[in-house]
Structures are given as C-alpha cells and as structure tokens.
Amino acid sequence: MRKIFLTLLLTASLLLTACHNAADTTQKPPPVTINISDSGFGVQKIRATTDVFLMDTLMTLTVYSDDEDAAKRALEEAVASLTHLDQTLSTAKSDSNIARINADGHGTLTRDGMVLMNTSLQYYRDTNGLFNIAIYPVVRAWGFTGDQFQVPEQSELQTLRSNIDANRIQFDANTGKIALEKGMAIDFGAIAKGYAGEQLIDIFKKHGITSALLSLGGNVQVLGQKPDGSPFRVAIQNPLNPDNNIGIVSTINQAVITSGSYQRFFEANGTRYHHIIDPRTGYPAEQGLASVSIIASDGTQADALSTSLFIMGLEAGSVYWRAHADDFEAIFIENDGTVHITEGLAGRYEPLNAQTPQLIARR
Ligand code: AMP
Ligand code: MG
C-alpha cells in the first residue's frame, strides 16, 4: 500500500517536472491557491493556507494574521522561494544547479547551495562521517533516487564506497566553486527541507507574520505560538503504523523533523530496505531504530541530525545529544515501538498510547 502511494507521488512529481520543462522554460513559480478562513481560535485573525507539491513532497503552509494582504504576500513569496530551491537543488531535475555539477564534475554552487555545502561538511565532521552528502552514488545504486528499487551487489557497494569521502570534495567557500572527483556525486536531500523551512520562516517574519505552521512532507516547523497564545501541538507519527500518531510535542518557534525507515522503502525477498544509508556499510542503517525526531530552533540542524542520529542508533545518538543538549531535543522510537525522549521534552511530550516514554537523562 505504502509502495503504491510512493509510486503515485513519484509519478505526480515526474508529471509536474515534465509540465515545467515543456511549458515553461523561464521556470516561474506555479500559481498559488490560497484558502482564507477564520483562524478557528476565537480571535480576530484569519488563517491563510496553501498546498504545493515541491521537493518531491506535499507541503502545507499556514499563516495566522490580522492582515489578509500580508498573509497572501507572505505565502506567495514562500512558494516562489520553495520553487527556486527545488529548481536549483533537486538532483532529479537534470537542469538544476546540483544535477549539472554532478553531471559535469564541477561548477559553481548557488548562494543556498554554498550555505548547505558549508553546513553539510560541518555535520560530516561532527558526526564522524555518518551525515554524508557524498553518499549519493550509493543511494542511486539502491534506486532510491527514482522508483526502480534494487539490492546492489556487495562488490558494487564496495566500489561505490571508495568514492564517498566528502572531505575529497573541492569546495571554495568564498566563490562557491566546486569540483568532484570522477565517480563522486552530491545530494542535499537529508538537509534541504529543514533549510527550506528556515527560509520560509524568515520570509514570514519579513511580512510581519508572527504565527505560522509549515508541514514540509511531515517535517514541521512553527513560528511563534497558536493565535490563542498556546504552543503548537505537533503530532509524531507511529513509525510502526504510520497512519496513526504515537505522541504529541508542544512547541513554540521550533522545527520537529523526523527521519524514519517507514518513510521510503521497498521489500525484496522478504527483507525491507529503507533509504537512510549507513556510509560505513553502504546498506540501510540498522541500529534498531524505526524513527528519530529532532526538536530544535534551527530547522537545518534538526534535519541534518534526524538523519544522523537515526544512523547512530539509540546509544550513540544519546551520547551525541548529551554533548549538544543545549541545542536540541530528540525522540527515538525503537523497532519494537519503545519510545525514548530526551530530558528536555519531559512535560512537553504527550503519549497517545498507554506507553510512558523512557527518559534519556543528561548524564
Ligand atoms: P532524511 O529524510 O532527512 O533523513 O533524508 C534521507 C535522504 O537523505 C535519503 O533519501 C537520501 O537521499 C539521503 N541520504 C541517505 N543516507 C544519507 C546519509 N548517510 N547522509 C546524508 N544523506 C543521506
Ligand atoms: Mg534529514
């Protein structure tokens, strides 16, 4: 069922890409349909919302405001920004900045690409190579870049793994010039949505918006609090049964970003293979986790770390959290459904099942 859904999404994205290329070479943003309604919180504010399919995912942007024109302008600029990010960063669009660099082996990154490259290289070092934008050739071999999934030969993975050292990317942080060795390729897929969310929050603030909720394919980022002054309540999906939620996190001005083995996977010979690759093996990360959610004020950080801590697993992930406990909180859900939350979430995480979460203490 999940597979069919993913295939439909992929087909929709391919169709959208095809339409773009054929009909619109200037790449204007798609027309934005904005729905306006009462805020629903019993206060004098409207709720303006729009749905877009960009960056391979369904996105819902919601702003609350007493100024309808400002809300509309904010959403229009947000969609234009997302469209631009998609068109420059997508590895799947052959004319994107990143796809060209991957094809040519060199080029110059856009301003956003430069920020993402600097940040990604920093996380590569910080996570001892687990967060790795140069893993792309391996991700491609598994077919996760399209919908032709396959289990690569171990020998092929071994060969590909000789080309995934991100330290070998030649990158000039001043000019954005980049050169890749033969066989290397990069992808910001594990960090781009968190970064996009940060850009949107900045756009909203510029338009005087103080309350907003973004859902970028299930990754949530909130600005301020709900119109009634209470914190936003963000649902955490049950990774073992993704149609249901397992808990709720209350949050103000933060991103809640989840990486999970349920989000993209295929099955072959009775084994399930998912899309988050452990660079140490070239195989999907298997450290006993079904999902990791990161709650942080920096969306880019939350996105990079959800992927990284998923690969680390509960034990190493907890060690990493203790070293950075002022920056973020985390929810680890094990393959058997056990939920672990970091200390700072006590009182902010509300389970929706009978299970009391295990607390990860600072020390
Ligand atoms: P996310 O959903 O943010 O965890 O990102 C997952 C996506 O990042 C995958 O679909 C791959 O495109 C890419 N990816 C897979 N493994 C890694 C890794 N070890 N480091 C960075 N990106 C990865
Ligand atoms: Mg991520």
Short mmCIF file of C-alpha atoms and ligand atoms in Angstrom, two decimals:
data_model
loop_
_atom_site.label_atom_id
_atom_site.label_comp_id
_atom_site.label_asym_id
_atom_site.label_seq_id
_atom_site.Cartn_x
_atom_site.Cartn_y
_atom_site.Cartn_z
CA MET A 1 0.00 0.00 0.00
CA ARG A 2 2.78 2.36 1.07
CA LYS A 3 4.74 1.44 -2.02
CA ILE A 4 1.79 2.25 -4.26
CA PHE A 5 1.39 5.59 -2.52
CA LEU A 6 5.06 6.41 -3.05
CA THR A 7 4.83 5.41 -6.67
CA LEU A 8 1.85 7.71 -7.12
CA LEU A 9 3.74 10.56 -5.51
CA LEU A 10 6.73 9.91 -7.72
CA THR A 11 4.56 9.76 -10.81
CA ALA A 12 2.93 13.03 -9.81
CA SER A 13 6.34 14.61 -9.36
CA LEU A 14 7.55 13.33 -12.73
CA LEU A 15 4.43 14.71 -14.39
CA LEU A 16 4.96 18.06 -12.73
CA THR A 17 8.58 18.10 -13.88
CA ALA A 18 7.59 17.26 -17.41
CA CYS A 19 4.99 20.05 -17.47
CA HIS A 20 7.51 22.53 -16.18
CA ASN A 21 10.12 21.74 -18.76
CA ALA A 22 7.78 21.64 -21.71
CA ALA A 23 5.59 24.61 -20.99
CA ASP A 24 7.74 26.95 -19.02
CA THR A 25 11.41 27.41 -19.69
CA THR A 26 11.55 30.62 -17.59
CA GLN A 27 10.55 28.46 -14.59
CA LYS A 28 8.05 30.79 -12.97
CA PRO A 29 6.53 29.55 -9.72
CA PRO A 30 3.27 27.64 -10.11
CA PRO A 31 0.07 29.65 -9.49
CA VAL A 32 -0.62 29.77 -5.77
CA THR A 33 -4.09 28.88 -4.50
CA ILE A 34 -4.59 30.40 -1.07
CA ASN A 35 -7.52 29.47 1.14
CA ILE A 36 -8.63 32.05 3.67
CA SER A 37 -10.75 31.16 6.66
CA ASP A 38 -11.40 32.19 10.23
CA SER A 39 -8.41 31.31 12.45
CA GLY A 40 -10.63 28.90 14.38
CA PHE A 41 -9.16 30.08 17.68
CA GLY A 42 -11.87 32.56 18.64
CA VAL A 43 -9.62 35.56 18.00
CA GLN A 44 -9.70 38.29 15.33
CA LYS A 45 -7.29 36.57 12.98
CA ILE A 46 -7.53 34.80 9.67
CA ARG A 47 -5.90 31.54 8.69
CA ALA A 48 -4.33 31.56 5.22
CA THR A 49 -3.14 28.26 3.83
CA THR A 50 -1.75 26.79 0.63
CA ASP A 51 -0.72 23.31 -0.55
CA VAL A 52 2.13 22.80 -3.02
CA PHE A 53 3.93 19.76 -4.35
CA LEU A 54 7.61 20.66 -4.43
CA MET A 55 10.92 19.00 -3.45
CA ASP A 56 9.27 15.65 -4.17
CA THR A 57 6.76 16.10 -1.38
CA LEU A 58 3.41 17.59 -0.43
CA MET A 59 3.82 20.79 1.55
CA THR A 60 1.19 22.71 3.51
CA LEU A 61 1.96 26.26 4.57
CA THR A 62 -0.32 28.02 7.09
CA VAL A 63 -0.06 31.55 8.44
CA TYR A 64 -2.28 33.30 11.00
CA SER A 65 -2.63 37.07 10.73
CA ASP A 66 -4.98 40.01 11.12
CA ASP A 67 -3.71 41.37 7.79
CA GLU A 68 -5.05 39.26 4.92
CA ASP A 69 -2.92 41.00 2.25
CA ALA A 70 0.28 40.47 4.22
CA ALA A 71 -0.63 36.81 4.73
CA LYS A 72 -1.19 36.33 0.98
CA ARG A 73 2.03 38.11 0.02
CA ALA A 74 3.95 36.03 2.57
CA LEU A 75 2.59 32.76 1.16
CA GLU A 76 3.22 33.82 -2.45
CA GLU A 77 6.82 34.71 -1.71
CA ALA A 78 7.21 31.48 0.26
CA VAL A 79 6.05 29.37 -2.70
CA ALA A 80 8.32 31.30 -5.07
CA SER A 81 11.24 30.63 -2.73
CA LEU A 82 10.43 26.90 -2.47
CA THR A 83 10.12 26.66 -6.25
CA HIS A 84 13.52 28.27 -6.66
CA LEU A 85 15.11 25.95 -4.08
CA ASP A 86 13.57 22.92 -5.78
CA GLN A 87 14.78 24.01 -9.22
CA THR A 88 18.33 24.64 -8.07
CA LEU A 89 18.86 21.83 -5.54
CA SER A 90 16.95 18.87 -7.00
CA THR A 91 19.18 16.01 -8.13
CA ALA A 92 16.26 14.68 -10.17
CA LYS A 93 15.86 17.77 -12.39
CA SER A 94 18.62 17.45 -14.97
CA ASP A 95 18.95 21.23 -15.41
CA SER A 96 19.26 22.03 -11.70
CA ASN A 97 22.50 23.54 -10.41
CA ILE A 98 23.24 20.37 -8.40
CA ALA A 99 22.38 17.93 -11.21
CA ARG A 100 24.68 19.85 -13.57
CA ILE A 101 27.52 19.79 -11.05
CA ASN A 102 27.02 16.04 -10.61
CA ALA A 103 26.98 15.50 -14.39
CA ASP A 104 29.94 17.79 -15.20
CA GLY A 105 32.04 17.06 -12.10
CA HIS A 106 32.45 20.80 -11.47
CA GLY A 107 30.58 24.10 -11.37
CA THR A 108 29.60 26.94 -9.06
CA LEU A 109 27.04 26.50 -6.30
CA THR A 110 24.17 28.95 -5.83
CA ARG A 111 24.07 31.04 -2.65
CA ASP A 112 21.76 28.47 -1.00
CA GLY A 113 23.99 25.64 -2.24
CA MET A 114 27.00 27.32 -0.63
CA VAL A 115 25.25 27.58 2.74
CA LEU A 116 24.12 23.94 2.50
CA MET A 117 27.60 22.79 1.48
CA ASN A 118 29.28 24.56 4.41
CA THR A 119 26.70 23.20 6.85
CA SER A 120 26.81 19.68 5.41
CA LEU A 121 30.60 19.49 5.61
CA GLN A 122 30.41 20.66 9.21
CA TYR A 123 27.96 17.83 10.05
CA TYR A 124 30.12 15.36 8.13
CA ARG A 125 32.94 16.17 10.55
CA ASP A 126 30.67 16.43 13.61
CA THR A 127 29.10 13.01 13.03
CA ASN A 128 32.34 11.23 12.08
CA GLY A 129 31.17 10.87 8.51
CA LEU A 130 27.69 9.48 9.18
CA PHE A 131 25.97 12.56 7.72
CA ASN A 132 27.37 12.46 4.23
CA ILE A 133 26.07 14.36 1.18
CA ALA A 134 28.55 12.40 -0.97
CA ILE A 135 26.62 9.15 -0.27
CA TYR A 136 24.55 9.89 -3.38
CA PRO A 137 26.15 7.26 -5.71
CA VAL A 138 25.20 4.58 -3.15
CA VAL A 139 21.65 5.94 -2.75
CA ARG A 140 21.38 5.87 -6.55
CA ALA A 141 22.58 2.26 -6.73
CA TRP A 142 19.72 1.23 -4.43
CA GLY A 143 17.30 3.06 -6.72
CA PHE A 144 16.08 5.45 -4.03
CA THR A 145 16.54 8.35 -6.44
CA GLY A 146 13.69 7.01 -8.58
CA ASP A 147 11.25 4.15 -8.29
CA GLN A 148 13.37 1.32 -9.76
CA PHE A 149 14.44 -0.17 -6.44
CA GLN A 150 17.07 -2.92 -6.33
CA VAL A 151 19.51 -4.58 -3.95
CA PRO A 152 23.00 -3.84 -5.32
CA GLU A 153 25.75 -6.45 -5.32
CA GLN A 154 28.02 -6.20 -2.30
CA SER A 155 31.01 -5.76 -4.63
CA GLU A 156 29.29 -2.83 -6.34
CA LEU A 157 28.63 -1.17 -2.99
CA GLN A 158 32.26 -1.68 -2.05
CA THR A 159 33.43 0.02 -5.23
CA LEU A 160 30.99 2.90 -4.80
CA ARG A 161 32.05 3.39 -1.20
CA SER A 162 35.55 4.29 -2.37
CA ASN A 163 34.02 7.48 -3.82
CA ILE A 164 32.04 8.82 -0.89
CA ASP A 165 34.56 10.71 1.20
CA ALA A 166 33.05 14.20 1.47
CA ASN A 167 36.45 15.56 2.55
CA ARG A 168 37.56 14.99 -1.05
CA ILE A 169 35.01 17.50 -2.39
CA GLN A 170 36.97 20.51 -3.58
CA PHE A 171 34.93 23.49 -2.48
CA ASP A 172 35.89 27.16 -2.32
CA ALA A 173 33.69 28.69 0.39
CA ASN A 174 34.35 32.20 -0.95
CA THR A 175 33.43 31.71 -4.60
CA GLY A 176 31.17 28.64 -4.41
CA LYS A 177 33.33 26.86 -6.98
CA ILE A 178 33.20 23.12 -6.56
CA ALA A 179 34.95 20.15 -8.20
CA LEU A 180 34.14 16.46 -7.72
CA GLU A 181 36.45 13.56 -8.48
CA LYS A 182 35.29 11.06 -11.08
CA GLY A 183 32.60 8.82 -9.62
CA MET A 184 31.58 11.31 -6.93
CA ALA A 185 28.17 13.00 -6.71
CA ILE A 186 26.34 15.02 -4.04
CA ASP A 187 22.78 15.38 -2.76
CA PHE A 188 21.31 17.70 -0.12
CA GLY A 189 18.20 15.52 0.30
CA ALA A 190 18.79 14.94 4.01
CA ILE A 191 19.06 18.63 4.89
CA ALA A 192 17.30 20.70 2.18
CA LYS A 193 13.78 20.61 3.63
CA GLY A 194 14.94 21.84 7.04
CA TYR A 195 16.85 24.63 5.32
CA ALA A 196 13.81 25.48 3.17
CA GLY A 197 11.70 25.74 6.32
CA GLU A 198 14.19 28.23 7.78
CA GLN A 199 13.97 30.35 4.62
CA LEU A 200 10.17 30.36 4.78
CA ILE A 201 10.11 31.40 8.44
CA ASP A 202 12.41 34.33 7.53
CA ILE A 203 10.07 35.34 4.70
CA PHE A 204 7.07 35.20 7.04
CA LYS A 205 8.83 37.38 9.62
CA LYS A 206 9.71 39.91 6.91
CA HIS A 207 5.99 40.23 6.13
CA GLY A 208 5.19 40.84 9.80
CA ILE A 209 3.76 37.37 10.40
CA THR A 210 4.21 36.15 13.98
CA SER A 211 2.30 32.86 13.90
CA ALA A 212 2.73 30.14 11.26
CA LEU A 213 2.88 26.40 10.79
CA LEU A 214 4.77 24.61 8.00
CA SER A 215 4.45 20.97 7.11
CA LEU A 216 7.03 20.03 4.51
CA GLY A 217 6.28 16.38 3.83
CA GLY A 218 5.66 15.66 7.50
CA ASN A 219 8.56 17.80 8.70
CA VAL A 220 7.01 20.54 10.81
CA GLN A 221 8.35 23.98 11.55
CA VAL A 222 6.42 26.54 13.60
CA LEU A 223 6.75 30.30 14.01
CA GLY A 224 5.57 31.73 17.32
CA GLN A 225 2.56 30.20 19.00
CA LYS A 226 -1.03 29.47 18.06
CA PRO A 227 -3.31 32.53 17.66
CA ASP A 228 -4.78 31.84 21.11
CA GLY A 229 -1.32 32.12 22.66
CA SER A 230 -0.82 28.42 23.40
CA PRO A 231 2.06 26.33 22.00
CA PHE A 232 1.60 24.48 18.70
CA ARG A 233 0.96 20.77 19.14
CA VAL A 234 2.88 18.65 16.64
CA ALA A 235 1.96 15.01 16.13
CA ILE A 236 4.67 12.35 15.93
CA GLN A 237 3.77 9.51 13.56
CA ASN A 238 3.90 5.95 14.83
CA PRO A 239 6.72 4.52 12.65
CA LEU A 240 5.30 1.00 13.13
CA ASN A 241 1.88 2.10 11.94
CA PRO A 242 2.35 5.41 10.07
CA ASP A 243 -1.39 6.02 9.63
CA ASN A 244 -1.54 6.68 13.38
CA ASN A 245 0.26 9.08 15.68
CA ILE A 246 2.17 7.89 18.72
CA GLY A 247 2.52 11.18 20.61
CA ILE A 248 2.28 14.96 20.60
CA VAL A 249 5.06 17.50 21.16
CA SER A 250 4.17 21.02 22.31
CA THR A 251 6.42 23.63 20.75
CA ILE A 252 7.00 27.34 20.07
CA ASN A 253 9.41 28.68 17.39
CA GLN A 254 10.89 25.26 16.62
CA ALA A 255 11.22 22.59 13.97
CA VAL A 256 10.11 19.00 14.59
CA ILE A 257 11.79 16.86 11.94
CA THR A 258 11.61 13.08 11.64
CA SER A 259 13.72 10.52 9.80
CA GLY A 260 12.27 7.03 9.68
CA SER A 261 12.69 3.71 7.92
CA TYR A 262 8.94 3.81 7.14
CA GLN A 263 9.22 6.95 5.00
CA ARG A 264 10.76 5.38 1.91
CA PHE A 265 11.47 1.70 1.48
CA PHE A 266 10.97 -1.38 -0.66
CA GLU A 267 10.79 -5.08 0.05
CA ALA A 268 12.78 -7.81 -1.71
CA ASN A 269 12.95 -11.48 -0.75
CA GLY A 270 11.13 -10.79 2.49
CA THR A 271 13.59 -8.10 3.62
CA ARG A 272 12.75 -4.45 3.96
CA TYR A 273 15.30 -1.92 2.68
CA HIS A 274 14.95 1.76 3.53
CA HIS A 275 16.51 4.97 2.24
CA ILE A 276 18.82 6.08 5.07
CA ILE A 277 22.22 4.64 4.25
CA ASP A 278 24.97 3.88 6.75
CA PRO A 279 28.13 5.13 4.99
CA ARG A 280 30.18 2.56 6.95
CA THR A 281 28.47 -0.31 5.12
CA GLY A 282 26.61 1.09 2.10
CA TYR A 283 23.48 -0.68 3.41
CA PRO A 284 20.38 0.85 5.05
CA ALA A 285 21.21 1.83 8.63
CA GLU A 286 20.19 -0.89 11.07
CA GLN A 287 20.77 0.26 14.61
CA GLY A 288 17.44 -0.87 15.99
CA LEU A 289 15.54 2.35 15.33
CA ALA A 290 12.32 2.88 13.40
CA SER A 291 12.42 6.68 13.64
CA VAL A 292 14.18 9.66 15.18
CA SER A 293 12.55 13.07 15.61
CA ILE A 294 14.65 16.15 16.38
CA ILE A 295 13.15 19.22 18.00
CA ALA A 296 15.33 22.33 17.57
CA SER A 297 15.05 26.03 16.91
CA ASP A 298 17.29 25.59 13.86
CA GLY A 299 15.43 23.61 11.18
CA THR A 300 18.56 22.91 9.14
CA GLN A 301 20.20 21.40 12.20
CA ALA A 302 17.06 19.38 13.02
CA ASP A 303 17.02 17.89 9.51
CA ALA A 304 20.74 17.04 9.45
CA LEU A 305 20.55 15.48 12.92
CA SER A 306 17.39 13.43 12.38
CA THR A 307 19.21 11.59 9.60
CA SER A 308 22.47 11.38 11.58
CA LEU A 309 21.01 10.13 14.86
CA PHE A 310 18.92 7.56 13.01
CA ILE A 311 22.17 6.10 11.69
CA MET A 312 23.88 6.36 15.11
CA GLY A 313 21.13 4.46 16.92
CA LEU A 314 19.84 4.99 20.47
CA GLU A 315 23.10 4.56 22.33
CA ALA A 316 25.47 6.65 20.21
CA GLY A 317 22.63 9.10 19.49
CA SER A 318 22.15 9.66 23.23
CA VAL A 319 25.88 10.29 23.63
CA TYR A 320 25.74 12.84 20.80
CA TRP A 321 22.70 14.51 22.39
CA ARG A 322 24.42 14.82 25.78
CA ALA A 323 27.27 16.68 24.10
CA HIS A 324 24.80 19.10 22.45
CA ALA A 325 21.89 19.08 24.88
CA ASP A 326 21.51 22.86 24.85
CA ASP A 327 20.84 22.84 21.09
CA PHE A 328 18.15 20.23 20.55
CA GLU A 329 15.86 17.52 21.94
CA ALA A 330 15.15 14.11 20.41
CA ILE A 331 12.60 11.29 20.32
CA PHE A 332 13.96 7.84 19.47
CA ILE A 333 11.50 5.08 18.61
CA GLU A 334 12.88 1.55 18.52
CA ASN A 335 11.84 -1.17 16.10
CA ASP A 336 9.81 -2.77 18.90
CA GLY A 337 7.93 0.52 19.44
CA THR A 338 9.68 1.63 22.65
CA VAL A 339 9.77 5.44 22.85
CA HIS A 340 12.73 7.30 24.39
CA ILE A 341 12.67 11.08 24.88
CA THR A 342 15.46 13.41 25.95
CA GLU A 343 15.12 15.09 29.33
CA GLY A 344 14.09 18.50 27.98
CA LEU A 345 10.92 17.00 26.48
CA ALA A 346 9.58 15.85 29.83
CA GLY A 347 6.26 17.63 30.22
CA ARG A 348 6.24 18.58 26.54
CA TYR A 349 5.68 15.10 25.09
CA GLU A 350 2.26 13.58 25.50
CA PRO A 351 1.93 9.88 24.59
CA LEU A 352 -1.17 8.88 22.65
CA ASN A 353 -0.84 5.24 23.69
CA ALA A 354 -0.56 3.58 27.09
CA GLN A 355 3.24 3.69 27.00
CA THR A 356 5.17 6.04 29.31
CA PRO A 357 8.28 7.10 27.37
CA GLN A 358 11.74 6.25 28.68
CA LEU A 359 13.66 9.35 29.73
CA ILE A 360 17.21 9.96 28.44
CA ALA A 361 18.97 11.89 31.20
CA ARG A 362 21.65 14.49 30.58
CA ARG A 363 24.08 12.31 32.50
P1 AMP B 1 16.02 12.38 5.69
O1 AMP B 1 14.62 12.03 5.30
O2 AMP B 1 16.20 13.83 6.02
O3 AMP B 1 16.55 11.51 6.77
O4 AMP B 1 16.94 12.17 4.43
C1 AMP B 1 17.03 10.93 3.79
C2 AMP B 1 17.62 11.12 2.42
O5 AMP B 1 18.96 11.57 2.53
C3 AMP B 1 17.68 9.85 1.62
O6 AMP B 1 16.54 9.68 0.82
C4 AMP B 1 18.94 10.03 0.78
O7 AMP B 1 18.64 10.77 -0.38
C5 AMP B 1 19.83 10.86 1.65
N1 AMP B 1 20.73 10.07 2.49
C6 AMP B 1 20.71 8.73 2.73
N2 AMP B 1 21.70 8.37 3.58
C7 AMP B 1 22.36 9.53 3.90
C8 AMP B 1 23.49 9.83 4.73
N3 AMP B 1 24.15 8.89 5.41
N4 AMP B 1 23.88 11.13 4.81
C9 AMP B 1 23.23 12.10 4.13
N5 AMP B 1 22.18 11.88 3.32
C10 AMP B 1 21.75 10.61 3.21
MG MG B 2 17.25 14.84 7.48
#
